[in-house]
Structure formats: C-alpha cells, structure tokens
GROMACS .gro file of C-alpha atoms in nm:
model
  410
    1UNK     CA    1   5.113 -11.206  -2.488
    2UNK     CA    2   4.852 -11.303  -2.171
    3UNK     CA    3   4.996 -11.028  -1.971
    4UNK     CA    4   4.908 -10.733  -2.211
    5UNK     CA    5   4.588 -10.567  -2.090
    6UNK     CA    6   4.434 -10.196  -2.228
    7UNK     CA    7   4.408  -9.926  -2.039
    8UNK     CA    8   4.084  -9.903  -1.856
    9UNK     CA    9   4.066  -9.523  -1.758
   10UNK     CA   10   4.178  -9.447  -2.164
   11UNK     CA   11   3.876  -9.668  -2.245
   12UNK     CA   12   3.666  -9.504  -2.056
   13UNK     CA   13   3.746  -9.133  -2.102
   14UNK     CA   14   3.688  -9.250  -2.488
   15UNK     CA   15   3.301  -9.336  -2.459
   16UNK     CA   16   3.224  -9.035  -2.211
   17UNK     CA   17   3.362  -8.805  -2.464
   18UNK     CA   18   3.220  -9.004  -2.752
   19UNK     CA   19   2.865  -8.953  -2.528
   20UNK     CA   20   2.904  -8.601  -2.508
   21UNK     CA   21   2.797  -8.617  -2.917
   22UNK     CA   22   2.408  -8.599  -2.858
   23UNK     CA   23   2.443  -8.667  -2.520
   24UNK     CA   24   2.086  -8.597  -2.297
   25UNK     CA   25   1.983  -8.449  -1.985
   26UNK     CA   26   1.915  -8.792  -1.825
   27UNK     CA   27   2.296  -8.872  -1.913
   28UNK     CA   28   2.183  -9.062  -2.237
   29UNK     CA   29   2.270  -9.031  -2.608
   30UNK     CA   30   2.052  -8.930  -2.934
   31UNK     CA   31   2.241  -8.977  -3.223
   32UNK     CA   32   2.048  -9.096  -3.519
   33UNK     CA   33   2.231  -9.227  -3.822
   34UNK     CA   34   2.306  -8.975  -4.085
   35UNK     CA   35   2.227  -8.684  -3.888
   36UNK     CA   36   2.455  -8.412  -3.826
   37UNK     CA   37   2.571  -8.544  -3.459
   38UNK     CA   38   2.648  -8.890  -3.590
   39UNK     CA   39   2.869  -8.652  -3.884
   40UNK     CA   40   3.041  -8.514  -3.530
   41UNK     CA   41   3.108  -8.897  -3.389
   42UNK     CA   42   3.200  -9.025  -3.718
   43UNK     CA   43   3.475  -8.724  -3.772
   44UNK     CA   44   3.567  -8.800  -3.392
   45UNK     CA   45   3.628  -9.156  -3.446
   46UNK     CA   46   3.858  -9.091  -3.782
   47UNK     CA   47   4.028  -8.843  -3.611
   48UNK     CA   48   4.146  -9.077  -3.329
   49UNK     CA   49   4.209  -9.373  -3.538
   50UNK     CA   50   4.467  -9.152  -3.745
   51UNK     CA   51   4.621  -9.034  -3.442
   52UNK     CA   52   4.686  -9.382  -3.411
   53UNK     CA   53   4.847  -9.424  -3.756
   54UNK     CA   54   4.557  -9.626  -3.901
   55UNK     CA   55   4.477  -9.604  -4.314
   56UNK     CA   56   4.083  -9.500  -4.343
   57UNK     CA   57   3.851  -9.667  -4.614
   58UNK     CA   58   3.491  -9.568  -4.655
   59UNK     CA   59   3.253  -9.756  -4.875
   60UNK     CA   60   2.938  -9.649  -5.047
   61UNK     CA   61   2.736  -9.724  -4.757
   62UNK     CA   62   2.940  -9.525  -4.531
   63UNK     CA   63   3.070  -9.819  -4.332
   64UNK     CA   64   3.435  -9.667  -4.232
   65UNK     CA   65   3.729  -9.947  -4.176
   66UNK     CA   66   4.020  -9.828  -3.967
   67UNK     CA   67   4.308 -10.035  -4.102
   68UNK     CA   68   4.650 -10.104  -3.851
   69UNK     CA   69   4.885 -10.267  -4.084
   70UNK     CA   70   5.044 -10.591  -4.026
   71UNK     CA   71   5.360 -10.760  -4.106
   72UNK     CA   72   5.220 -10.933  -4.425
   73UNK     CA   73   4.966 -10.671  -4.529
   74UNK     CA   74   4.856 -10.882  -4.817
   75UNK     CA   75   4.685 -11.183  -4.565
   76UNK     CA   76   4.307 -11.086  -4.492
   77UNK     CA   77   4.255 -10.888  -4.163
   78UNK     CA   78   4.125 -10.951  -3.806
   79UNK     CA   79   3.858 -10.718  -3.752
   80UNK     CA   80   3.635 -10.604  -3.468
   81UNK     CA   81   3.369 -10.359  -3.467
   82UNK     CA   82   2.974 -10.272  -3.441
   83UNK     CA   83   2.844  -9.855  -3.457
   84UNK     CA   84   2.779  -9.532  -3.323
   85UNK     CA   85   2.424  -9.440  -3.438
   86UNK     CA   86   2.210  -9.481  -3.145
   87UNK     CA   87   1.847  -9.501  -3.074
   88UNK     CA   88   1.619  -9.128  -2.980
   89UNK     CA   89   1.667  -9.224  -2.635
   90UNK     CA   90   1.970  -9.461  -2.630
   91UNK     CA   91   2.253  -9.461  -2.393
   92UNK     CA   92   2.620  -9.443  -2.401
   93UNK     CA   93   2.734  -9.770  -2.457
   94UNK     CA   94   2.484  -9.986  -2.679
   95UNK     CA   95   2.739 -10.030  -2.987
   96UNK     CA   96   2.965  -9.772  -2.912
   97UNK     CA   97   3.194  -9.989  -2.696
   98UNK     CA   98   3.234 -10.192  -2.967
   99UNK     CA   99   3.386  -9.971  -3.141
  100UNK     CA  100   3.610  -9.776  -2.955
  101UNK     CA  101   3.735 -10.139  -2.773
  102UNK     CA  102   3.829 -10.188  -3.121
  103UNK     CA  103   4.076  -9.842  -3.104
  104UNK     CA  104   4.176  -9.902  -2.765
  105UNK     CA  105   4.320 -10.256  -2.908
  106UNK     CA  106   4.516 -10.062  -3.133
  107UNK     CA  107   4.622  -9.738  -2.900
  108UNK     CA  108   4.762 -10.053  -2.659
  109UNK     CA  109   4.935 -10.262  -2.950
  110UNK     CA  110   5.137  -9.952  -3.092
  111UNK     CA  111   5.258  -9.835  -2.690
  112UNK     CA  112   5.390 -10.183  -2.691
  113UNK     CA  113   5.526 -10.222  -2.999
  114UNK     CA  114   5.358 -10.537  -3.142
  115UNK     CA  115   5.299 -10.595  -3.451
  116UNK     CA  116   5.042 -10.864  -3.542
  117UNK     CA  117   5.093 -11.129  -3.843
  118UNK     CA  118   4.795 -10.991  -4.021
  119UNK     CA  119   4.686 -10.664  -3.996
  120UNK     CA  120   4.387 -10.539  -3.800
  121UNK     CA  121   4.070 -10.392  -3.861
  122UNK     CA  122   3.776 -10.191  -3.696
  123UNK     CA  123   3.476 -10.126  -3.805
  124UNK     CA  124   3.258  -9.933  -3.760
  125UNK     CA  125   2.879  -9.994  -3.962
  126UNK     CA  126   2.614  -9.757  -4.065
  127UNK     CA  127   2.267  -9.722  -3.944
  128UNK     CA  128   2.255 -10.057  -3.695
  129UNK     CA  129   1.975  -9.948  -3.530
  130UNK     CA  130   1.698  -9.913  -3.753
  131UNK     CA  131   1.569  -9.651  -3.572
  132UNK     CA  132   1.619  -9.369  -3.814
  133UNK     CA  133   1.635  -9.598  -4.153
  134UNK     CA  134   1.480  -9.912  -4.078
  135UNK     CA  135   1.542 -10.216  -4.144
  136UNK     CA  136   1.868 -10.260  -3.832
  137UNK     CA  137   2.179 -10.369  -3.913
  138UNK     CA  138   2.097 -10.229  -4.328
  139UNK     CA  139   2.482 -10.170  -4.441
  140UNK     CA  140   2.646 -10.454  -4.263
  141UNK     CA  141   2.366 -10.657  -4.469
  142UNK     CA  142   2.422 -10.493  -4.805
  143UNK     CA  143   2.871 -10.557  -4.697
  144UNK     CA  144   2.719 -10.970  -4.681
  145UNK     CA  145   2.451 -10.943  -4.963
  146UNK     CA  146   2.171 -10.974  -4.776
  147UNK     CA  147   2.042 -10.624  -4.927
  148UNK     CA  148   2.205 -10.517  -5.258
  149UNK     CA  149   2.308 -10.165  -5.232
  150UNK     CA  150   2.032  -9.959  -5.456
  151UNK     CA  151   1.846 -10.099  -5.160
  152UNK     CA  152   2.020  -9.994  -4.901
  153UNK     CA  153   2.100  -9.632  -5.017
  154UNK     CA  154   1.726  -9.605  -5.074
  155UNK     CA  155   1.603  -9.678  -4.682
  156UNK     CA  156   1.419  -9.357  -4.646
  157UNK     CA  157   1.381  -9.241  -4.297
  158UNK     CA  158   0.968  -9.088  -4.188
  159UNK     CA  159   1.058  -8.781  -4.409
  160UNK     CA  160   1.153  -8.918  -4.668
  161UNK     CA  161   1.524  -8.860  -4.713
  162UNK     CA  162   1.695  -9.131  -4.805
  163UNK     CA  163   2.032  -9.289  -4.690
  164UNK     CA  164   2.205  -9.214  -5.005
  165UNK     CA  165   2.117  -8.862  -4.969
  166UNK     CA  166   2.196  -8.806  -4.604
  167UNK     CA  167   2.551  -9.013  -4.672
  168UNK     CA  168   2.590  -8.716  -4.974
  169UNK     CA  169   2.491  -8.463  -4.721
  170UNK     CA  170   2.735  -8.571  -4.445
  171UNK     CA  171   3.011  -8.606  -4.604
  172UNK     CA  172   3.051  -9.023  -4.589
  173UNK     CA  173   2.924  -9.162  -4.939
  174UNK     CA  174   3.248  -9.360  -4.986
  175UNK     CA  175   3.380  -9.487  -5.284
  176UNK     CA  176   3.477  -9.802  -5.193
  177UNK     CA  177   3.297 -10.103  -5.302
  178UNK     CA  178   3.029 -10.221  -5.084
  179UNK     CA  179   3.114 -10.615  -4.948
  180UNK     CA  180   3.401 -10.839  -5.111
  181UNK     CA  181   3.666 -10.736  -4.814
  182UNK     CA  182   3.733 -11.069  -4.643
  183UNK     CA  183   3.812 -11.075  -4.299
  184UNK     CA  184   3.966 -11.368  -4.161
  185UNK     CA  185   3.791 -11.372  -3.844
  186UNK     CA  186   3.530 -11.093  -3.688
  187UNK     CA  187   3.438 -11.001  -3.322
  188UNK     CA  188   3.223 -10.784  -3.221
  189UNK     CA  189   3.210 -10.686  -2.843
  190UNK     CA  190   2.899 -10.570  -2.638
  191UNK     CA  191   2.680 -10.479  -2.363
  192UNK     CA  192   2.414 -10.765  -2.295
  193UNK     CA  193   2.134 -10.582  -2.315
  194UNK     CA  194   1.993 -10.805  -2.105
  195UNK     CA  195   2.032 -10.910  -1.708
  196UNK     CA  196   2.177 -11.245  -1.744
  197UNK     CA  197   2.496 -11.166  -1.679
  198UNK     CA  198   2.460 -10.929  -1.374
  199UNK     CA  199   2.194 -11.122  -1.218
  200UNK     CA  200   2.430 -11.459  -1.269
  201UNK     CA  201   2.728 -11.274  -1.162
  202UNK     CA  202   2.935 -11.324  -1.470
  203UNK     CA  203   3.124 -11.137  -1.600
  204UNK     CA  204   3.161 -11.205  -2.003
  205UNK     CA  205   2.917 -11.379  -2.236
  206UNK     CA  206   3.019 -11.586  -2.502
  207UNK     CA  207   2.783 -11.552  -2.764
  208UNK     CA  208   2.737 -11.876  -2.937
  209UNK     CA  209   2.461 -11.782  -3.125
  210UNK     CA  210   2.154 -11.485  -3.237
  211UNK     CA  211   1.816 -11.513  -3.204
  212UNK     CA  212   1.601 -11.443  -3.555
  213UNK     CA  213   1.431 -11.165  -3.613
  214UNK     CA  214   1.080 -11.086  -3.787
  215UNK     CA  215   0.963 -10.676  -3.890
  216UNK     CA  216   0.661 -10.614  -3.983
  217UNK     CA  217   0.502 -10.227  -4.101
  218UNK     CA  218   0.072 -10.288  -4.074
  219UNK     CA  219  -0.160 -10.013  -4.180
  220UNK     CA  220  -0.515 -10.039  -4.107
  221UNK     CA  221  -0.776  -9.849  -4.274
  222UNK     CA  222  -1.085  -9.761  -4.166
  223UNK     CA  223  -1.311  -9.415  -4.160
  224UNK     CA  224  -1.238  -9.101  -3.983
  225UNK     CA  225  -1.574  -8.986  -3.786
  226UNK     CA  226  -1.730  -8.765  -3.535
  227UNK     CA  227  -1.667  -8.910  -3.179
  228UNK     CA  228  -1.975  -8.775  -3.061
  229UNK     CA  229  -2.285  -8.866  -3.306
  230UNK     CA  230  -2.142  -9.206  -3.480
  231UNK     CA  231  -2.287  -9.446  -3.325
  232UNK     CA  232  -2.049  -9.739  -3.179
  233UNK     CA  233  -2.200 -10.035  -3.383
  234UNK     CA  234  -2.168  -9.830  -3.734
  235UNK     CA  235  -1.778  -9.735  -3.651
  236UNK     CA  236  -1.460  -9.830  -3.861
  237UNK     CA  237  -1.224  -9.750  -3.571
  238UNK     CA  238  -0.867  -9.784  -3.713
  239UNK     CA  239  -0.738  -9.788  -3.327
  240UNK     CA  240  -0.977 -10.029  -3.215
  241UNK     CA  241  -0.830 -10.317  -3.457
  242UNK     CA  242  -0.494 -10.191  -3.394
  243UNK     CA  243  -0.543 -10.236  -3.005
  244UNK     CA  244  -0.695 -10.581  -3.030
  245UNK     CA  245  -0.360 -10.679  -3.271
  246UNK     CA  246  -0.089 -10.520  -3.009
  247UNK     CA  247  -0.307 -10.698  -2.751
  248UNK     CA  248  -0.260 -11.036  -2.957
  249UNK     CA  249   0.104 -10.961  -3.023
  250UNK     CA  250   0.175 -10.987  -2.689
  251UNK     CA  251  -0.035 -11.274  -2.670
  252UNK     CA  252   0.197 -11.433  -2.947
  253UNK     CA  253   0.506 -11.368  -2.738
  254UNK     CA  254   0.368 -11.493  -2.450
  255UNK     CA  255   0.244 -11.799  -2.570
  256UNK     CA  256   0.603 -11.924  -2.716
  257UNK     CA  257   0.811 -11.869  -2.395
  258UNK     CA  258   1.057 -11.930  -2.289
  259UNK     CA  259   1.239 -11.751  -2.557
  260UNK     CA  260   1.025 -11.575  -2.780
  261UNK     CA  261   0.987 -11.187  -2.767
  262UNK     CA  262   0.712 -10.958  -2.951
  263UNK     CA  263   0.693 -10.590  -2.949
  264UNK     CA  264   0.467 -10.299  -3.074
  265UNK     CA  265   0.741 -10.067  -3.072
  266UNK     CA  266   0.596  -9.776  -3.299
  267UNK     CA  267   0.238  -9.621  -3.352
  268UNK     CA  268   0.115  -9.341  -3.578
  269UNK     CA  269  -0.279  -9.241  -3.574
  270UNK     CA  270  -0.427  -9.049  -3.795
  271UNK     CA  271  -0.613  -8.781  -3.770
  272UNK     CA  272  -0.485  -8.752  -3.433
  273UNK     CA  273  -0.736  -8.570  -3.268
  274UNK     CA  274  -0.940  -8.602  -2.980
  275UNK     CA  275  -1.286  -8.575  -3.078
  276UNK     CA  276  -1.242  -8.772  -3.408
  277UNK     CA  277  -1.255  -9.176  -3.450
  278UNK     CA  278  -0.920  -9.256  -3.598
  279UNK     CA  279  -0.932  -9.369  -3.983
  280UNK     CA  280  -0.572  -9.528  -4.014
  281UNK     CA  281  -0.294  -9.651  -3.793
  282UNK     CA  282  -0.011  -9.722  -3.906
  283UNK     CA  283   0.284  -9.925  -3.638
  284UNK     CA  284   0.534 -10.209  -3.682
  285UNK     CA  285   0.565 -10.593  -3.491
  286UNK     CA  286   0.880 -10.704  -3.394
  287UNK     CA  287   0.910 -11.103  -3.312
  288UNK     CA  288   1.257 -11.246  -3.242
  289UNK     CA  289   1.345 -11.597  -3.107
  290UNK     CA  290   1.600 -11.845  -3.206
  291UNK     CA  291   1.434 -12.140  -3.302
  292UNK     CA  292   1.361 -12.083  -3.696
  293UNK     CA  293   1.026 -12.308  -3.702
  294UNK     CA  294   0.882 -12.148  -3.350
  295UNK     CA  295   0.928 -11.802  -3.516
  296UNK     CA  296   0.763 -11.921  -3.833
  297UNK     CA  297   0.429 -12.042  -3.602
  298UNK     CA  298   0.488 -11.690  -3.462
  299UNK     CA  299   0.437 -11.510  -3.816
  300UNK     CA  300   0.157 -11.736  -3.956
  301UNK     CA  301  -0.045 -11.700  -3.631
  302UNK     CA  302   0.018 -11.284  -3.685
  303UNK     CA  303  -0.128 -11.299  -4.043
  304UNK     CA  304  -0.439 -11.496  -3.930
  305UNK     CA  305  -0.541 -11.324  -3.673
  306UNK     CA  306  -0.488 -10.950  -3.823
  307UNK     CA  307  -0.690 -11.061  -4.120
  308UNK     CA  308  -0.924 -11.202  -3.896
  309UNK     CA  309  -0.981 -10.845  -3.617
  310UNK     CA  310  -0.930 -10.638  -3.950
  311UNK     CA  311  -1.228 -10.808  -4.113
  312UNK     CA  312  -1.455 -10.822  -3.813
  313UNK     CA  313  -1.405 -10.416  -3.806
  314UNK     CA  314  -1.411 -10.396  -4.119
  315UNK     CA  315  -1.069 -10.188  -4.163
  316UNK     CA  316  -0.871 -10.236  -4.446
  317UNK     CA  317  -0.538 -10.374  -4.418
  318UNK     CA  318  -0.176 -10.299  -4.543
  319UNK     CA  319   0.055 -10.597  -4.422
  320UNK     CA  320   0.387 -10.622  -4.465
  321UNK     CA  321   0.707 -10.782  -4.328
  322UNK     CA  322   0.985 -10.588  -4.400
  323UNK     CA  323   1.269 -10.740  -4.261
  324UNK     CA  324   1.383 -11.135  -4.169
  325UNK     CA  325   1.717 -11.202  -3.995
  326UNK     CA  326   1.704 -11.575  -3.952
  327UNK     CA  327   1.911 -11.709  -3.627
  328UNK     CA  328   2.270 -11.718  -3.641
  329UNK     CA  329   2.513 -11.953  -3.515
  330UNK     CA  330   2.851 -11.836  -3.488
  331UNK     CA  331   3.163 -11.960  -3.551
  332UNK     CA  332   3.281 -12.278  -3.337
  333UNK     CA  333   3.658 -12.147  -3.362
  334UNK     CA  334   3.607 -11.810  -3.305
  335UNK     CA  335   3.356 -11.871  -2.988
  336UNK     CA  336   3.653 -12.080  -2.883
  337UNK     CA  337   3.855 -11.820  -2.854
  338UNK     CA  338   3.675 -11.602  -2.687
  339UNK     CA  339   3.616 -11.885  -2.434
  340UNK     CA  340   3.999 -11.956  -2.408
  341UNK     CA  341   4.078 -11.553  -2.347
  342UNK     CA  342   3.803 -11.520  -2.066
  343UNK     CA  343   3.960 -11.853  -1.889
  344UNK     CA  344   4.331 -11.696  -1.929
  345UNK     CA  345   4.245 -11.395  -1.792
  346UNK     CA  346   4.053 -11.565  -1.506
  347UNK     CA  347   3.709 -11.378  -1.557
  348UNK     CA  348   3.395 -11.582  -1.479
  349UNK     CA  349   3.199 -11.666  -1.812
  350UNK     CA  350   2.890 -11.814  -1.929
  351UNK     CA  351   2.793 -11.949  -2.286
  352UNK     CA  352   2.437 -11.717  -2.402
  353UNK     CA  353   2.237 -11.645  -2.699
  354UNK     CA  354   2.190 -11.294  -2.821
  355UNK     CA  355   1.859 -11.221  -2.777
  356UNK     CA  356   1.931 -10.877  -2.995
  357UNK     CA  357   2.027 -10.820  -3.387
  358UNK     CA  358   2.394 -10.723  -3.402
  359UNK     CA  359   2.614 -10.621  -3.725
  360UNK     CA  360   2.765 -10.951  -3.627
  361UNK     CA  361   2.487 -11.151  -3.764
  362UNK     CA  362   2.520 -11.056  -4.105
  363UNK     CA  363   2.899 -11.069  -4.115
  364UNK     CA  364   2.875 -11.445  -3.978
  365UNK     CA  365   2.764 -11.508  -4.342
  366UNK     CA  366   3.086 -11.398  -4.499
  367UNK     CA  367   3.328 -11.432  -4.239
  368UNK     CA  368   3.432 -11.661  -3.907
  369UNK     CA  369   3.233 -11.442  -3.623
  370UNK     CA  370   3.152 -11.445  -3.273
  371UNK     CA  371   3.077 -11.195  -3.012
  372UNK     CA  372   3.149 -11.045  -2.662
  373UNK     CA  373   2.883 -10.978  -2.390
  374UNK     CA  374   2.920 -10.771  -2.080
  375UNK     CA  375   2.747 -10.702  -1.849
  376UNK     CA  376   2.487 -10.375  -1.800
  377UNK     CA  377   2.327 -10.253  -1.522
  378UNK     CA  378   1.984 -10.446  -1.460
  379UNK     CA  379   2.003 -10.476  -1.817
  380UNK     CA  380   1.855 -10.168  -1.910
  381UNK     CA  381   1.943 -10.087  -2.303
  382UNK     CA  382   1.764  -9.887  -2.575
  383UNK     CA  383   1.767  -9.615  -2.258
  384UNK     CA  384   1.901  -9.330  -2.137
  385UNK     CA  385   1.951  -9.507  -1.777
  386UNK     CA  386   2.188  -9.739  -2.030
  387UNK     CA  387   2.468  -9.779  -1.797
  388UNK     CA  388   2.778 -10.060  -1.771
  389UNK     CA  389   3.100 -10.047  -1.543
  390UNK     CA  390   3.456  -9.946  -1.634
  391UNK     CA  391   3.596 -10.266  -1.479
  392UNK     CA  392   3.338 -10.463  -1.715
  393UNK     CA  393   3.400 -10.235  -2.030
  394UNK     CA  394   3.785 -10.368  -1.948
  395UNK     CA  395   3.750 -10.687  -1.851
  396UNK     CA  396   3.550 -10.782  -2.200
  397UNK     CA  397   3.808 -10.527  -2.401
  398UNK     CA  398   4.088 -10.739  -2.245
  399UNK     CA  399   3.912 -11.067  -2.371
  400UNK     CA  400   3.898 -10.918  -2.724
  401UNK     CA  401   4.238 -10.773  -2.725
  402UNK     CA  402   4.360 -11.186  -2.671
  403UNK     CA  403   4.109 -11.342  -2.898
  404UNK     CA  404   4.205 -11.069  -3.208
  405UNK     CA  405   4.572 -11.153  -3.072
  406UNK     CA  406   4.546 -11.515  -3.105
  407UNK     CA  407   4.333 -11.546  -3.459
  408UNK     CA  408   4.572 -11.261  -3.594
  409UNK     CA  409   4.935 -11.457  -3.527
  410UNK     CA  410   4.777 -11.826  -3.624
   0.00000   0.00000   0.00000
C-alpha cells in the first residue's frame, strides 16, 4: 500500500475552515478549551467524522474518539490524534493538524476501499494547552492515570469555572469511562514548534523522545503603599522580588544549556495601579529539559533562591509546583515505523526530541507511541504568525497514513 497518498488540497481546505472557528485578524486562532468556539470546532469535527461513517464515543473528560471499524472489530485499535483548543493567540496548526491528518487518513482509506485488520481511531483530547485550565495535556493524563478524574473535572480556569462545569455547559460531559481503552499503537503528528527542521532542511522529525516538564504557580506577598512618601529602604515591593526571580529564572535556563528552557510566561500584580507599590504578584515558572537529574538541579536551585530574594524583601511567599511531566521516551517499534514510512516515501528525515508537552506523552504510559514533526515556518508556534506549508502538512500526513497502515495489518 506505498503508493496510497491523501489528498493534500482536502487536507488543507480542512484546517483553513477549522481556523475560521476563532480565527484572528493577524490570521491566527483563539479557541480556548471549553468555550463556546471550541463547542463550534468540536461539533465541526463530529460532523465530518460521521460523514465519514465513523462511530463517536465521548468520555467524561470530553476526550471524543472517532472510531473507523475494522475487519476484526474486537482487536484493540490504531489510533492517532492530539486537539483543537488553542492558546489566546495561537495559530492554525499547533494540534489541529493532528487531528484532522487523523480524518484525512480515514476520508482516503474509505475512497479506496481498504479496510484495515484492526480498526482505527482518532482522537481528539481536551484542554492540551493549559492555557485556559492549567495544568497542559490534563485529560489525556487523567485517560493514563496520571490525574484521577475528580481532579481533572475540577481544573478551574482564572474565574473559577471549572472543567466539569464548562464540559456540562457545552454539551461534551461524556459518559464513557475515562482511560482503560487500549490502543495498540498511538501517533500523534505535529508541527515542530521549533526551527530544526526548516533550518536543517528536513522535512519530517521522528520524535524519539519528550523533554520533562516542571510548573510552578508563586505568590509573593508583601505591602501595598504610597509610591510617593514610602521611603525605598522601608518598602515590601511584591514586584521587586518577583523581578529579581524572573531575572534568575532565566538565569536557571541559561545556565543548563544546551537543552534546558525556563519561562515566566504569566504575571498578575496587584493593586495594579500606578502610583501604588504592588503588595502581591502572583505568575507561574515553566522549566522543561530532558535529562530528569538536570531538571531536578533546575527545581532545587528555584526553591533556594526564591526563599532566599523573598526573605531579603521581606515578602511572603506562596510556592508551589503544580505540574511534573517527567521525559518520555517513546516507543522503539513505533519510532521505527515512522522512520521506515519517511524512507519509503523518500522524504528527508532527522531523529529529534520534543522540546514541547504533547498528549503523546501521557499516552506513551499506556500504549506503544511515537510522534510526527513537520516543519513550521522559522518555528514560530504559540502565535498568530503560526504558519506551516501544504506540501509539509502532506508529506508528514502521508508518513502517518503508512505507519497507522503498517501497525494496523501486523
């Protein structure tokens, strides 16, 4: 079955309509998980995968699993997938190709006529991001037990509604179980994120592995004062000790290269106002890297030297990590495959590690995983500039199509 290959133009005509959902002036998307837009993409993405004569399940974290039967339905299914939810200002493609690859697999399969020896699923995973209900990748952890689900319906977002109740709200608290569905194998297909690939000319990553991932949530308190007659040695300045720590952060990051990353990625100050010293900030630390001791250094030197600018202000200080994704290695057998379906199809190829979380990661703990880079322009993700080529989008769509193929007829 080398010769079979998707149709490009259908593949891409899917995303730009699937971007119109929240799309943005600047050619971006903003849809949030559990909002009413991600209700729109969600309805969008049933719709089509009925067209294509696929059974729907959704479970109680709203995780939907578009089913293509197989000639022994009984025998666990391939699956592929990732999500729709994007970030405020997130782009067209960051998860949402690896979905819809998923349904072009299928639209190609049924205009051929093949039927596969197990059947096929896709998946697509609620609330990957984070960015609305944090921690990332919360349902596809709860589906490997990582989170139980109480948890993971309770992720409230900064108003406090909860998943549970925007699932409710939405329509999309399923009834299925949460987790126990095995999958014989999983793939989940991507843009880099990154500029590896483009700069290196390649033109799919196999993804042999995923860095680990730290999240912290610090509040510092201090005392809200006049900015004009409180004197500067007598000041509790909340934003003064969170400077110096973002400042050290980066320090952090910089000091374990070549891999290591470490981001300040959200700040709230209160009062807020000009003219008053800030009593409390509250923000979040993300460190990722891929080596589990080097992002254990990472966390201890974070703890010492908050407690350390927190006491020399003398702000008290709320610290807590939230969230640890340790790295993942994937599969050998399923990385193999994707190897062997980029060499088939003659596309150039280079072995990477995922320097982002992916649904993938939790998955690899219940299933044989791998993933599917491609590349995006100058590697610009978690943007509205987000932007990656139809011939890409094809060319690592065409790779997944052959690796599903060949784990599904074994």
């Amino acid at each position: 079955m080398n010769d079979i290959r998707i149709d490009k133009q259908r593949l891409w005509d899917s995303l730009m309509e699937m971007g119109e959902i929240g799309g943005t002036e600047k050619g971006g998307c903003c849809r949030l998980a559990l909002t009413d837009l991600d209700k729109q993409g969600r309805d969008l993405f049933v719709k089509w995968c009925e067209e294509a004569g696929c059974s729907i399940t959704v479970d109680k974290m709203g995780n939907i699993f578009a089913r293509r039967p197989g000639q022994d339905d009984s025998l666990p299914p391939v699956a592929v997938g990732s999500h729709l939810d994007t970030q405020p200002t997130g782009g067209k493609f960051d998860g949402v190709f690896g979905v819809l690859a998923g349904l072009e697999i299928f639209r190609t399969l049924n205009e051929r006529g093949i039927e596969t020896r197990t059947p096929l699923e896709t998946v697509m995973w609620t609330n990957e991001e984070g960015s609305r209900f944090p921690p990332a990748m919360v349902s596809s952890g709860v589906f490997a037990g990582a989170f139980d689900l109480d948890y993971g319906l309770s992720r409230a977002d900064l108003d406090g509604k909860t998943m549970g109740e925007e699932l409710e709200r939405i329509g999309y608290a399923g009834s299925a179980e949460v987790g126990g569905r095995p999958f014989k194998a999983f793939f989940e297909a991507h843009i880099e994120q990154g500029p590896i690939l483009e700069d290196e000319g390649k033109q799919i990553g196999v993804v042999t592995d995923a860095q680990g991932q730290r999240w912290y949530e610090i509040t510092l308190t201090g005392q809200e004062s006049h900015a004009g007659p409180t004197p500067m040695p007598s000041r509790r300045d909340a934003l003064l000790g969170a400077a110096r720590i973002v400042d050290m952060v980066n320090r952090i990051g910089m000091d374990n290269q070549p891999n290591a990353c470490a981001t300040v990625g959200l700040m709230q100050v209160f009062p807020n106002s000009r003219n008053v010293i800030p009593g409390q900030v509250f923000f979040t630390v993300d460190f990722r890297h891929p080596d589990a001791e080097v992002l254990e250094a990472m966390d201890a030197a974070l703890r010492e030297g908050a407690v350390r600018i927190a006491e020399d202000i003398g702000l008290e200080m709320d610290f807590e990590q939230i969230w640890y994704s340790p790295p993942v290695p994937f599969d050998e057998d399923c990385v193999a495959s994707v190897r062997k379906a980029a060499e088939a199809l003659g596309l150039s190829h280079r072995e990477m590690v995922s320097g982002a979380g992916h649904d993938a990661c939790y998955i690899a703990r219940v299933a044989p995983t791998s993933m599917i880079f491609v590349p995006c322009e100058k590697g610009i993700s978690h943007n509205e500039l987000e932007r990656a080529d139809a011939d890409d989008l094809a060319a690592g769509c065409n790779v997944l199509l052959q690796a599903v193929l060949e784990r599904a007829q074994a």
